[in-house]
Amino acid sequence: MAEQPAMLELQKTYGKTIHTWACDKHPDLPLGPPQLMMAYTNDAQLEPQAINERDQRTGISTEAKGKLRQGYLPKYEKDDMADQWEKSGAGIVFEAKGVEV
């Protein structure tokens, strides 16, 4: 399955990765500043109704995907310093700034 190598790398990023292409705003060209993107990492972070609606809309099963991933992703302990945004209520924003080169 194509997702497995990527998931093995991303699993310990706590759902965070830097996107360098704002494809929703600039689908044809890689424009815009890097963006820190975060995924849900806990079932309690999202209402079950929202998950069900997304599953129906996209034709996937979150439950089946979770069971599949349990079969190949190793278990690990979350670092206590991870997800400071949950404790502090503050996030990170990357802003573009022009500079002389």
Tab-separated table of C-alpha atoms in Angstrom:
chain	number	residue	atom	x	y	z
A	1	MET	CA	0.000	0.000	0.000
A	2	ALA	CA	1.399	3.395	-1.002
A	3	GLU	CA	0.659	5.141	2.304
A	4	GLN	CA	2.657	2.771	4.497
A	5	PRO	CA	6.201	4.095	3.877
A	6	ALA	CA	4.993	7.661	4.401
A	7	MET	CA	3.087	6.768	7.568
A	8	LEU	CA	6.152	5.034	9.021
A	9	GLU	CA	8.015	8.339	8.640
A	10	LEU	CA	5.175	10.633	9.734
A	11	GLN	CA	3.907	8.634	12.694
A	12	LYS	CA	6.290	10.197	15.204
A	13	THR	CA	5.739	13.768	14.012
A	14	TYR	CA	2.606	13.960	16.163
A	15	GLY	CA	0.498	14.793	13.131
A	16	LYS	CA	2.630	17.764	12.095
A	17	THR	CA	4.415	18.327	8.827
A	18	ILE	CA	5.582	21.364	6.871
A	19	HIS	CA	3.791	21.899	3.562
A	20	THR	CA	5.803	23.987	1.124
A	21	TRP	CA	3.130	24.223	-1.548
A	22	ALA	CA	-0.215	25.845	-0.836
A	23	CYS	CA	-1.946	23.664	-3.437
A	24	ASP	CA	-5.389	24.848	-2.333
A	25	LYS	CA	-4.467	28.445	-3.211
A	26	HIS	CA	-1.925	27.901	-6.011
A	27	PRO	CA	-2.651	24.509	-7.631
A	28	ASP	CA	-0.455	25.109	-10.689
A	29	LEU	CA	2.679	26.579	-9.087
A	30	PRO	CA	4.441	26.005	-5.757
A	31	LEU	CA	3.845	29.466	-4.302
A	32	GLY	CA	3.479	30.776	-0.786
A	33	PRO	CA	5.296	30.462	2.526
A	34	PRO	CA	5.737	27.110	4.275
A	35	GLN	CA	2.783	26.094	6.416
A	36	LEU	CA	2.796	23.946	9.527
A	37	MET	CA	-0.050	21.501	9.012
A	38	MET	CA	-1.469	19.462	11.854
A	39	ALA	CA	-3.591	16.323	11.752
A	40	TYR	CA	-5.863	14.993	14.454
A	41	THR	CA	-3.895	12.572	16.642
A	42	ASN	CA	-6.583	11.516	19.099
A	43	ASP	CA	-10.130	10.295	18.560
A	44	ALA	CA	-11.404	12.818	21.116
A	45	GLN	CA	-10.136	15.799	19.070
A	46	LEU	CA	-13.008	15.613	16.596
A	47	GLU	CA	-16.734	15.028	16.933
A	48	PRO	CA	-17.798	11.527	15.788
A	49	GLN	CA	-20.433	13.080	13.511
A	50	ALA	CA	-17.722	15.004	11.630
A	51	ILE	CA	-15.723	11.797	11.162
A	52	ASN	CA	-18.796	9.929	9.908
A	53	GLU	CA	-19.675	12.721	7.470
A	54	ARG	CA	-16.119	12.802	6.122
A	55	ASP	CA	-16.059	8.998	5.772
A	56	GLN	CA	-19.332	9.027	3.832
A	57	ARG	CA	-18.212	11.918	1.624
A	58	THR	CA	-14.831	10.348	0.787
A	59	GLY	CA	-15.839	6.684	0.772
A	60	ILE	CA	-13.360	5.586	3.438
A	61	SER	CA	-13.688	3.964	6.849
A	62	THR	CA	-11.707	5.626	9.623
A	63	GLU	CA	-12.196	2.542	11.795
A	64	ALA	CA	-10.845	0.183	9.111
A	65	LYS	CA	-7.925	2.535	8.386
A	66	GLY	CA	-7.059	2.592	12.099
A	67	LYS	CA	-7.071	-1.194	12.315
A	68	LEU	CA	-4.879	-1.448	9.217
A	69	ARG	CA	-2.366	1.015	10.667
A	70	GLN	CA	-2.241	-0.850	13.982
A	71	GLY	CA	-0.942	-3.800	11.993
A	72	TYR	CA	2.180	-2.079	10.656
A	73	LEU	CA	2.890	1.023	12.761
A	74	PRO	CA	5.058	0.380	15.828
A	75	LYS	CA	3.818	1.510	19.225
A	76	TYR	CA	5.624	4.421	20.870
A	77	GLU	CA	5.217	6.746	23.847
A	78	LYS	CA	4.281	10.334	23.098
A	79	ASP	CA	6.866	12.843	24.325
A	80	ASP	CA	5.487	15.006	27.150
A	81	MET	CA	6.798	18.126	25.378
A	82	ALA	CA	4.830	17.387	22.201
A	83	ASP	CA	1.636	19.233	21.352
A	84	GLN	CA	2.362	22.313	23.445
A	85	TRP	CA	-0.457	24.069	21.576
A	86	GLU	CA	-2.919	21.913	23.521
A	87	LYS	CA	-1.466	23.112	26.824
A	88	SER	CA	-0.732	26.723	25.904
A	89	GLY	CA	-3.520	27.514	23.448
A	90	ALA	CA	-0.906	29.108	21.149
A	91	GLY	CA	0.119	27.944	17.691
A	92	ILE	CA	2.859	28.720	15.185
A	93	VAL	CA	2.474	30.812	12.022
A	94	PHE	CA	5.069	31.149	9.276
A	95	GLU	CA	4.932	34.540	7.589
A	96	ALA	CA	6.541	35.451	4.292
A	97	LYS	CA	9.040	38.307	4.494
A	98	GLY	CA	10.877	39.785	1.529
A	99	VAL	CA	14.632	40.245	1.973
A	100	GLU	CA	17.510	41.469	-0.171
A	101	VAL	CA	19.646	38.713	-1.688
